[in-house]
mmCIF file of C-alpha atoms in Angstrom:
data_model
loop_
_atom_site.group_PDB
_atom_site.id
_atom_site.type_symbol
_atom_site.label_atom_id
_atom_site.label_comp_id
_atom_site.label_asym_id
_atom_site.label_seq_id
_atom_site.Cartn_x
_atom_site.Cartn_y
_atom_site.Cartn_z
ATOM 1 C CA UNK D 1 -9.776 16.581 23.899
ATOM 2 C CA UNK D 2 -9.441 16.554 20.025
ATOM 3 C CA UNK D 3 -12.365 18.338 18.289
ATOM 4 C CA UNK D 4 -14.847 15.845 16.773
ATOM 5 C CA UNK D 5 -13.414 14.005 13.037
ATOM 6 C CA UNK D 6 -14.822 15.594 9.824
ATOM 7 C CA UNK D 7 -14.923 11.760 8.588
ATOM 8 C CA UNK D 8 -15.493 13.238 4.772
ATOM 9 C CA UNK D 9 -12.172 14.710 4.760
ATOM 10 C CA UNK D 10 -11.224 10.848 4.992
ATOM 11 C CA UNK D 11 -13.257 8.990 2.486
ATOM 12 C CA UNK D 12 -10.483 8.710 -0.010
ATOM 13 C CA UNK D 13 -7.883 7.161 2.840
ATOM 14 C CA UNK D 14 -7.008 3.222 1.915
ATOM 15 C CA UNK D 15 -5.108 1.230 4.863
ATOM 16 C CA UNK D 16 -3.287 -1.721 3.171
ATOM 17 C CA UNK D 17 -2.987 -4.499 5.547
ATOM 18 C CA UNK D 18 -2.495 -7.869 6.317
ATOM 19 C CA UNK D 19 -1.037 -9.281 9.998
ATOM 20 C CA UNK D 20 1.622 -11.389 8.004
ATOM 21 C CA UNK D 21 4.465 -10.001 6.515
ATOM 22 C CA UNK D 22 5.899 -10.672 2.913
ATOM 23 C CA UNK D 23 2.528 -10.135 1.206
ATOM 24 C CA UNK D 24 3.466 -7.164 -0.792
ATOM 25 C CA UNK D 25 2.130 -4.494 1.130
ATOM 26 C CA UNK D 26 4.774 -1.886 0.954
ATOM 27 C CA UNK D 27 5.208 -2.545 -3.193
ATOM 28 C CA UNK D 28 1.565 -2.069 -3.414
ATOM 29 C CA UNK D 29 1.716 0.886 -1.226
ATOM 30 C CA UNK D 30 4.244 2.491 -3.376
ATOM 31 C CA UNK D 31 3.603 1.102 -6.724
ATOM 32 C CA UNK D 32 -0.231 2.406 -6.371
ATOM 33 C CA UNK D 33 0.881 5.841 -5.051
ATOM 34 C CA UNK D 34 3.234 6.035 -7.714
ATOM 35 C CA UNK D 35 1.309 5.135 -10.434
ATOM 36 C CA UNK D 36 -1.548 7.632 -9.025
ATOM 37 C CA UNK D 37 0.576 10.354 -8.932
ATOM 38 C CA UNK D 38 2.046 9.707 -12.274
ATOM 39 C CA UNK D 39 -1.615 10.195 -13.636
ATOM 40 C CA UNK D 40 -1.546 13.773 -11.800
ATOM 41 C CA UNK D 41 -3.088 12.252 -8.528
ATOM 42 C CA UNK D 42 -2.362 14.310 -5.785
ATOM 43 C CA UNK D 43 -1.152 11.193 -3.151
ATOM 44 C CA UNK D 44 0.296 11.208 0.526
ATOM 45 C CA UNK D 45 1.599 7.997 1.712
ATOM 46 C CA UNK D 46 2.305 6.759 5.312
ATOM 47 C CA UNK D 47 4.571 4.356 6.150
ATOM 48 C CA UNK D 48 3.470 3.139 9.202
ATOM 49 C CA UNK D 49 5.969 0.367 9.775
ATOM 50 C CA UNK D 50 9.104 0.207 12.193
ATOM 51 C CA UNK D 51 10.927 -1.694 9.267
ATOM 52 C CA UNK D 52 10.636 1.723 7.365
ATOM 53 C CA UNK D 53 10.742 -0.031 4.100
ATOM 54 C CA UNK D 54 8.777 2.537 1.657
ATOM 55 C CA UNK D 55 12.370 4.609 1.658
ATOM 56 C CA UNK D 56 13.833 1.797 -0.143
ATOM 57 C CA UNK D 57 11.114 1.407 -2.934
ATOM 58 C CA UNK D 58 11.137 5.571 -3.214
ATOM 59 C CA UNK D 59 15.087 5.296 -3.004
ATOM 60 C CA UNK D 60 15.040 7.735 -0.529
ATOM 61 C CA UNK D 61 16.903 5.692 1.896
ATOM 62 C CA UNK D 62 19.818 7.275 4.578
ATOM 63 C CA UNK D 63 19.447 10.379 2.818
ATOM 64 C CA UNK D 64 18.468 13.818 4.832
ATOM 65 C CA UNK D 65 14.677 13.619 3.853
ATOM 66 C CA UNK D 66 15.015 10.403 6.031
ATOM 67 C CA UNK D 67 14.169 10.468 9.601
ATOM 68 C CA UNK D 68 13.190 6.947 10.590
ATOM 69 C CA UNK D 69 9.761 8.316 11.207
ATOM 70 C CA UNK D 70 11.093 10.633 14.392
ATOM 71 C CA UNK D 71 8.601 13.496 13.189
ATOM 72 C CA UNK D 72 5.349 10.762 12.758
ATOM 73 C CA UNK D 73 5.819 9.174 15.702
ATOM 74 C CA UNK D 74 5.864 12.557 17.587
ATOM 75 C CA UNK D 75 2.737 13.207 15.856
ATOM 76 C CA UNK D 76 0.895 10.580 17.052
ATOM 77 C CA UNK D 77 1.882 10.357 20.467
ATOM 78 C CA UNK D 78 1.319 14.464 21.228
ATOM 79 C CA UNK D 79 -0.732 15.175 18.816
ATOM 80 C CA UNK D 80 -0.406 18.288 16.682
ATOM 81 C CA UNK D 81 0.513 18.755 13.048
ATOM 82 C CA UNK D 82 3.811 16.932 11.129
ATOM 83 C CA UNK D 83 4.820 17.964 7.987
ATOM 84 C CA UNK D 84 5.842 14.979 4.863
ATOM 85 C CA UNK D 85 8.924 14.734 3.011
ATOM 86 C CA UNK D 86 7.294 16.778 -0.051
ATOM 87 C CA UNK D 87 7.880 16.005 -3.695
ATOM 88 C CA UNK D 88 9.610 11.903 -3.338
ATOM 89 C CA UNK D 89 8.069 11.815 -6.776
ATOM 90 C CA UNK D 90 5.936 14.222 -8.927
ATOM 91 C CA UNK D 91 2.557 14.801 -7.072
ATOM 92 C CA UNK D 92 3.585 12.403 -4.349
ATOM 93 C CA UNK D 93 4.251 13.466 -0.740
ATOM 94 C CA UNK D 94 5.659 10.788 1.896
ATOM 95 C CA UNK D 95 5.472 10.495 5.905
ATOM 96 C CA UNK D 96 8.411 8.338 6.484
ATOM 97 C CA UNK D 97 8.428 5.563 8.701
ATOM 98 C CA UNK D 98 11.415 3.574 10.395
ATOM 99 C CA UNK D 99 12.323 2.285 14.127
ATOM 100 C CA UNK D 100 11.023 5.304 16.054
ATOM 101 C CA UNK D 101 7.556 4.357 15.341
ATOM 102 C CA UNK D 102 8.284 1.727 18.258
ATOM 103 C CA UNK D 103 8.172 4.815 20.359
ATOM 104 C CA UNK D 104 4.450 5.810 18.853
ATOM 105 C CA UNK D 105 3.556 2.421 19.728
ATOM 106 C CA UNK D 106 4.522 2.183 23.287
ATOM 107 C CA UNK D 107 2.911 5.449 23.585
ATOM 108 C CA UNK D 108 -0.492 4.771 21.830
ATOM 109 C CA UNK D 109 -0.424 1.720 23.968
ATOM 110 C CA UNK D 110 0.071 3.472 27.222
ATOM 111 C CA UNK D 111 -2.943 6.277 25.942
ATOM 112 C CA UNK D 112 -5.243 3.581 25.443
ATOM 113 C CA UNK D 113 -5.218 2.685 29.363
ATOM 114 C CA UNK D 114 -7.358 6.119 29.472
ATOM 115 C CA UNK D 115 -8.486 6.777 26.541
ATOM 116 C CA UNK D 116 -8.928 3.826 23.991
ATOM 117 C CA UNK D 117 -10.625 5.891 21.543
ATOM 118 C CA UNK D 118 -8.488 8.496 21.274
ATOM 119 C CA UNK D 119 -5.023 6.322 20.612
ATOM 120 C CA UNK D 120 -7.267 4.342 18.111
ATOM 121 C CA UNK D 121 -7.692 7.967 16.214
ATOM 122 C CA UNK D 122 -4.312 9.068 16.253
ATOM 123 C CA UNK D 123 -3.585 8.914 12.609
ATOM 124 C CA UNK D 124 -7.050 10.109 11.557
ATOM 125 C CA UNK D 125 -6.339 13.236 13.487
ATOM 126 C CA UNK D 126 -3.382 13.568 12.478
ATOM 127 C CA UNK D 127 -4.417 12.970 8.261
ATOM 128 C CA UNK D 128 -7.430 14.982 8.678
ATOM 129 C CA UNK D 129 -6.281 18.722 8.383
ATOM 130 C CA UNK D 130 -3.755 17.158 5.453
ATOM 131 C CA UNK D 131 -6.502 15.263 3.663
ATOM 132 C CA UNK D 132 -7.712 17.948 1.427
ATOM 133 C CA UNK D 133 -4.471 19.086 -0.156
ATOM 134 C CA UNK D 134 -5.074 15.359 -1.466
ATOM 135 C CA UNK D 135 -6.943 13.545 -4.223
ATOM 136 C CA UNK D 136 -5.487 9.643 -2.442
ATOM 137 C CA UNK D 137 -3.906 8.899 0.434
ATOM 138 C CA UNK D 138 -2.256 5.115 1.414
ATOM 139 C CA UNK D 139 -1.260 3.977 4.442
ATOM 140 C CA UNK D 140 1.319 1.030 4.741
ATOM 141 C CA UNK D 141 0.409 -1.048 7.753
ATOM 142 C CA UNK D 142 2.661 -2.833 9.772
ATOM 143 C CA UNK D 143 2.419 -6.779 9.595
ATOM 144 C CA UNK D 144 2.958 -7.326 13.754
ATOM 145 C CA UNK D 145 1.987 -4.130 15.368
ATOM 146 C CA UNK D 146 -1.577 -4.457 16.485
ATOM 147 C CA UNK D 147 -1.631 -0.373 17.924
ATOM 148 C CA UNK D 148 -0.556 0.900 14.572
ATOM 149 C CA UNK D 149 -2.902 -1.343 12.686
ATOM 150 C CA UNK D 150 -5.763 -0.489 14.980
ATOM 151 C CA UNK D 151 -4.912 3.275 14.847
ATOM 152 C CA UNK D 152 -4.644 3.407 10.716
ATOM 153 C CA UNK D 153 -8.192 1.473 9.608
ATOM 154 C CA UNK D 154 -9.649 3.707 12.149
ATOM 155 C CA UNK D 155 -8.525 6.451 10.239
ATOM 156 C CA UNK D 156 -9.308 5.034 6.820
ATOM 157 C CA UNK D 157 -12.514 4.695 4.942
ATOM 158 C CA UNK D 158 -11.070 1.640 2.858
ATOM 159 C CA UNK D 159 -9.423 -1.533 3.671
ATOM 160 C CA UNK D 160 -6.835 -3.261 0.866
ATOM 161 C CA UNK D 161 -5.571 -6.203 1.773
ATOM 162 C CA UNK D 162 -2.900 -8.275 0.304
ATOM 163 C CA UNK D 163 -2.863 -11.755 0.413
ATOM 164 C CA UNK D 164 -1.137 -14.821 -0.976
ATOM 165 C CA UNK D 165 -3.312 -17.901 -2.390
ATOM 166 C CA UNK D 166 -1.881 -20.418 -0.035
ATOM 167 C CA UNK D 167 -3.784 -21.959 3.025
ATOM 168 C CA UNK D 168 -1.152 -20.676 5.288
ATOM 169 C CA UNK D 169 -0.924 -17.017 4.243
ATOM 170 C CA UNK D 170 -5.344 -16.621 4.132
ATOM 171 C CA UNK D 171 -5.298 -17.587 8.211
ATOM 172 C CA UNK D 172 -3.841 -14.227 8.054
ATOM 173 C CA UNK D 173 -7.096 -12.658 6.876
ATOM 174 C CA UNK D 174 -9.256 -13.918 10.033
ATOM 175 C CA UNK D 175 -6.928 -11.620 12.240
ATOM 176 C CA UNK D 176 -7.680 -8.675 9.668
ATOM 177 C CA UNK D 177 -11.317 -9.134 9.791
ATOM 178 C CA UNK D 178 -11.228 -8.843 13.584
ATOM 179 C CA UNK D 179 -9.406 -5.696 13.448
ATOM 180 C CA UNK D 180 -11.565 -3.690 11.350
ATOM 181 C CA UNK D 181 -14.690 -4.927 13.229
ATOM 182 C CA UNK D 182 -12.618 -3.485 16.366
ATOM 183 C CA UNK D 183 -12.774 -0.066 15.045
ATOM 184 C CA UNK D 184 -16.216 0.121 13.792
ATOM 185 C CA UNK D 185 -17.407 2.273 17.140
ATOM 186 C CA UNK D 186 -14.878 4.830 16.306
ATOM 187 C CA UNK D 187 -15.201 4.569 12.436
ATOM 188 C CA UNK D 188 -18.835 3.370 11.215
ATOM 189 C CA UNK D 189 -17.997 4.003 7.267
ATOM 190 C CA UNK D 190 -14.930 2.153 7.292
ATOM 191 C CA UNK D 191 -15.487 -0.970 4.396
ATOM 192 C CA UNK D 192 -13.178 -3.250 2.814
ATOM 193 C CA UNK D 193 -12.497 -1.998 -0.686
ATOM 194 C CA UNK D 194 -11.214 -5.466 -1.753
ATOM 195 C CA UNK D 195 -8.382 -8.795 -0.910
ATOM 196 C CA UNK D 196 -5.461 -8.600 -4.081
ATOM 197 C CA UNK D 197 -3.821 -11.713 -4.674
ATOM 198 C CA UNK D 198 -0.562 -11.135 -5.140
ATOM 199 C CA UNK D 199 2.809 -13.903 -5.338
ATOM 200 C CA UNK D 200 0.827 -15.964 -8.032
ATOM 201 C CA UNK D 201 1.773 -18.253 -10.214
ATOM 202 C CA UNK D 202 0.931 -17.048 -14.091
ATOM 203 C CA UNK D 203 -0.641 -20.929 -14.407
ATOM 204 C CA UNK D 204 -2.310 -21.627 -10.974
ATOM 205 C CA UNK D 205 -5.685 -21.240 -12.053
ATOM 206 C CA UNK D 206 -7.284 -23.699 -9.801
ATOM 207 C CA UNK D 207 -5.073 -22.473 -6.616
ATOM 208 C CA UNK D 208 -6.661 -18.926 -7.704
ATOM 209 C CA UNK D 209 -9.945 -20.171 -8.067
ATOM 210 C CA UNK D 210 -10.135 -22.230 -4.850
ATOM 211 C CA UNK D 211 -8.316 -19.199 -2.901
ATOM 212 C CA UNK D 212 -10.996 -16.554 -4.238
ATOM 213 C CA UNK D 213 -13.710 -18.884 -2.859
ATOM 214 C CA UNK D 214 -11.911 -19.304 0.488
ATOM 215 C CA UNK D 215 -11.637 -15.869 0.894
ATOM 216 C CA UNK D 216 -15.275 -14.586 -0.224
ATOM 217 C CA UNK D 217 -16.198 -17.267 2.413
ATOM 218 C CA UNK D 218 -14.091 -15.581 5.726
ATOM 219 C CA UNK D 219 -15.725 -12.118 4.264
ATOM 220 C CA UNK D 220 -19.552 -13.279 3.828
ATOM 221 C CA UNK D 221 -19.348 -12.287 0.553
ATOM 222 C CA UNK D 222 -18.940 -13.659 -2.815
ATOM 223 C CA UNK D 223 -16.093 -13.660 -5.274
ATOM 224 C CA UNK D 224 -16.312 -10.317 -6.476
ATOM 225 C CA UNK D 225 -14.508 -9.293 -3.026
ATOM 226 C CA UNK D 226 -11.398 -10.113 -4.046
ATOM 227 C CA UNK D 227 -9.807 -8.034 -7.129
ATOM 228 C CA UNK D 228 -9.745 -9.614 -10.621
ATOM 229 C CA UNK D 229 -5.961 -8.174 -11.606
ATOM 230 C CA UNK D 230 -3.577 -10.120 -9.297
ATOM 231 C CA UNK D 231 0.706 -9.166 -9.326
ATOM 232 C CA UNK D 232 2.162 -12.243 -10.698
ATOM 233 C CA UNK D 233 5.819 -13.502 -8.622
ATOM 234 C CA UNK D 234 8.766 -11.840 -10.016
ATOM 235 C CA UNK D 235 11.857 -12.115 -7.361
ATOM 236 C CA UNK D 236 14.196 -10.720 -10.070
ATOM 237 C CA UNK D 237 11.997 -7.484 -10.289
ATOM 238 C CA UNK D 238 11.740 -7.421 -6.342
ATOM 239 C CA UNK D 239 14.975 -7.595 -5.844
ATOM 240 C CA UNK D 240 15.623 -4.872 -8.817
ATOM 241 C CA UNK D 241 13.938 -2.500 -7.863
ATOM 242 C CA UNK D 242 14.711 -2.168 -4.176
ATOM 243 C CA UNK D 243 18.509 -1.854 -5.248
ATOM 244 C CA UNK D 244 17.643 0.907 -7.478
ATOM 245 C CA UNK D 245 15.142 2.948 -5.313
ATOM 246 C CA UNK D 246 12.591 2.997 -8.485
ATOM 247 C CA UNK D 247 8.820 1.996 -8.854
ATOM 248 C CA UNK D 248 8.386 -1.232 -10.830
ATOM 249 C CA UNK D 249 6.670 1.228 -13.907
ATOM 250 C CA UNK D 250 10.078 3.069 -13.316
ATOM 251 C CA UNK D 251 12.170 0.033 -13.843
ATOM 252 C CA UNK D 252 10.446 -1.207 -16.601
ATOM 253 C CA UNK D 253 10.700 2.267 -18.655
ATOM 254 C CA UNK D 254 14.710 1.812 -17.976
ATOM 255 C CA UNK D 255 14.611 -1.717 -19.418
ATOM 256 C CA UNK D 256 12.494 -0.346 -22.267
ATOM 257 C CA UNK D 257 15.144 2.211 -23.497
ATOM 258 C CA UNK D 258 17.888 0.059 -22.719
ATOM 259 C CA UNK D 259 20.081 -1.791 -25.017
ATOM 260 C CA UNK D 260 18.880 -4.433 -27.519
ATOM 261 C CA UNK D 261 20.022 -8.478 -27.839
ATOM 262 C CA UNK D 262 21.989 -7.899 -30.948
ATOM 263 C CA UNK D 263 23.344 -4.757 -29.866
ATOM 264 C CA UNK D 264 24.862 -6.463 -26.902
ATOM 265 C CA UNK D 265 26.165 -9.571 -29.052
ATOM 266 C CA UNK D 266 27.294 -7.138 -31.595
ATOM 267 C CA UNK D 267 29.417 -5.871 -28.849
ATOM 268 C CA UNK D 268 28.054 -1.960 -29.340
ATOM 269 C CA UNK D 269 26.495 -2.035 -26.169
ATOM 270 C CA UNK D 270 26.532 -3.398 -22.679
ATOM 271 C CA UNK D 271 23.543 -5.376 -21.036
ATOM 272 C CA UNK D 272 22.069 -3.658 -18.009
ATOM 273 C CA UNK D 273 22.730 -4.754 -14.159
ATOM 274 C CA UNK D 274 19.885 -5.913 -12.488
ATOM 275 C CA UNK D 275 16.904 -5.631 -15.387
ATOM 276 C CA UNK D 276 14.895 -8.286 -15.612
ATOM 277 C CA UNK D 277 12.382 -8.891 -18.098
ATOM 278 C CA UNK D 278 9.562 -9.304 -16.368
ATOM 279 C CA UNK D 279 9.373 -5.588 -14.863
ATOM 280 C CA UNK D 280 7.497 -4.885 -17.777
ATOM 281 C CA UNK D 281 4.605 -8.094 -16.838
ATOM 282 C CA UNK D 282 4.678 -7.114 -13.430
ATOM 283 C CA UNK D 283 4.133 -3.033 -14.090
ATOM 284 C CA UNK D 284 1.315 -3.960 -16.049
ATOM 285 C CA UNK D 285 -0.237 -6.153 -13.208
ATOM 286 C CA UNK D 286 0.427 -3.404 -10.813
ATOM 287 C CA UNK D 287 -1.475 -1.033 -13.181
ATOM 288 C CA UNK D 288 -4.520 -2.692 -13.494
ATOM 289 C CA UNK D 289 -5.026 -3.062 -9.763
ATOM 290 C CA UNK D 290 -3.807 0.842 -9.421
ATOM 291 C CA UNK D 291 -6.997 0.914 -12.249
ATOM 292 C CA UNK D 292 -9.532 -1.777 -10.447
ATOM 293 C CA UNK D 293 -8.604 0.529 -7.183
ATOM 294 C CA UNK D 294 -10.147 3.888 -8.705
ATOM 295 C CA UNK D 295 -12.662 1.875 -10.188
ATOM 296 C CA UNK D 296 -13.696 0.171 -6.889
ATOM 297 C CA UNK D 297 -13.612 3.676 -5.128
ATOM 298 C CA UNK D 298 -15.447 5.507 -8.058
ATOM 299 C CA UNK D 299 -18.413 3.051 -8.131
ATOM 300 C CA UNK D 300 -18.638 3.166 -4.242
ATOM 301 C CA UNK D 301 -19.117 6.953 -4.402
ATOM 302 C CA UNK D 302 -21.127 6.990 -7.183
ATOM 303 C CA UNK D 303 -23.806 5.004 -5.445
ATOM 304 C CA UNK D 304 -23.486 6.724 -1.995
ATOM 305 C CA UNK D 305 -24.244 10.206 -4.385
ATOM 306 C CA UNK D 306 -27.015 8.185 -5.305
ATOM 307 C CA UNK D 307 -28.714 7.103 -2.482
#
């Protein structure tokens, strides 16, 4: 039997979830990590997922430091310690996911037959001897797997959830709900940090409105439970920066130093492929929920130090 969780070595563990997919979990994932560990964060993220798709927003895709999450699955099926691909970025250490997390699954599934609560802390065992060599750590949850979602808000103090404004994407957020109350036995401080609207339309303030209310309603709580910065749609930047491996504050610095209109029409310089102009309006969305994020956490800890 595992010795008993130091949960304190955890309170700075976010699970970003949502049981639908194509809500913008792994950009957030990445793009918050990134932008942490740009600001000398110390940051670890997990990628949870089978599809494995943090490699392709850290560009670290098919090469050697990739192993389809062979070495995290392991982990969290035998327990013992697993070492991340160090360094992906400056200050920013990644455990790689990919298809052998199917394997972790199946196994965590079969555990839970006799003994539920220790598959539900697999991944808080495993984060907790890493956790101090870390100021953040963010854990990319799988949209259909309900053994790795269960096993990473059990390890995880905060919940961020992603979420579209339409009526279709929020019946998403009943399922997430559900999970976290499931892990409450096993994790008591576990709290949802905040829902991020994200896929909006610069001009849908009413949609935003009415969505905010919607969703403070399924939480029994008011408006301020979902973020005020939102990430605005941008399929151009999407698409950019998955073909180039970078962050979305990455991309935008290459557009910045790039060529000039009249130096391309002047014919002194060629325009770049794939650099949209709105990298720069959606790096500064992504900042200020990286910023409403520390803010969130900060205040939280700042009262518990109070009380």
């Amino acid at each position: 039997m595992p010795p008993a969780l130091n949960r304190t070595a955890l309170e700075r563990v976010i699970a970003v979830i949502n049981g639908k997919g194509g809500v913008l979990k792994t950009t957030l994932t990445a793009n918050i990590g990134g932008m942490l560990a740009n600001n000398g964060y110390r940051v670890l993220l997990v990628d949870l997922d089978p599809q494995g798709n943090l490699a392709e927003d850290l560009g670290y895709t098919d090469d050697d430091r990739d192993d389809t999450g062979r070495a995290l699955a392991q982990a969290l099926m035998f327990g013992g310690g697993a070492a991340p691909i160090q360094e992906v970025r400056p200050n920013l250490d990644v455990f790689a996911g990919g298809p052998a997390l199917d394997q972790a699954t199946a196994g965590l599934a079969a555990k839970a037959n006799k003994d539920p609560d220790g598959a539900k802390l697999a991944v808080a065992h495993l984060l907790e001897p890493l956790a101090g060599d870390y100021d953040m750590i963010l854990i990319d949850c799988p949209p259909g797997d309900e053994t790795l979602q269960t096993a990473a808000v059990a390890a995880a103090r905060w919940a961020l959830v992603p979420v579209k404004s339409d009526k279709s994407s929020r019946k998403g957020l009943g399922a997430v709900a559900a999970r976290l109350d499931a892990v409450l036995g096993v994790n008591p401080t576990l709290d949802l940090l905040g829902v991020v609207l994200v896929d909006v339309g610069t001009s849908a303030h009413v949609v935003q409105r009415e969505a905010r209310e919607h969703i403070a309603e399924l939480f029994n709580a008011d408006n301020n439970v979902v973020f005020t910065a939102t990430v605005r749609h941008s399929e151009a930047t999407a698409q950019a920066t998955r073909e180039r491996g970078l962050l979305v504050h990455e991309l935008d610095a290459q557009v910045r130093k790039g060529p000039k209109w009249y130096e391309i029409r002047r014919g002194d310089a060629q325009a770049q492929t794939f650099a949209p102009r709105t990298a720069s309006s959606v790096a500064d969305d992504l900042q200020a929920i990286t910023q409403e994020v520390v803010a969130r956490i900060t205040a939280a800890e700042n009262q518990e130090a109070l009380a």
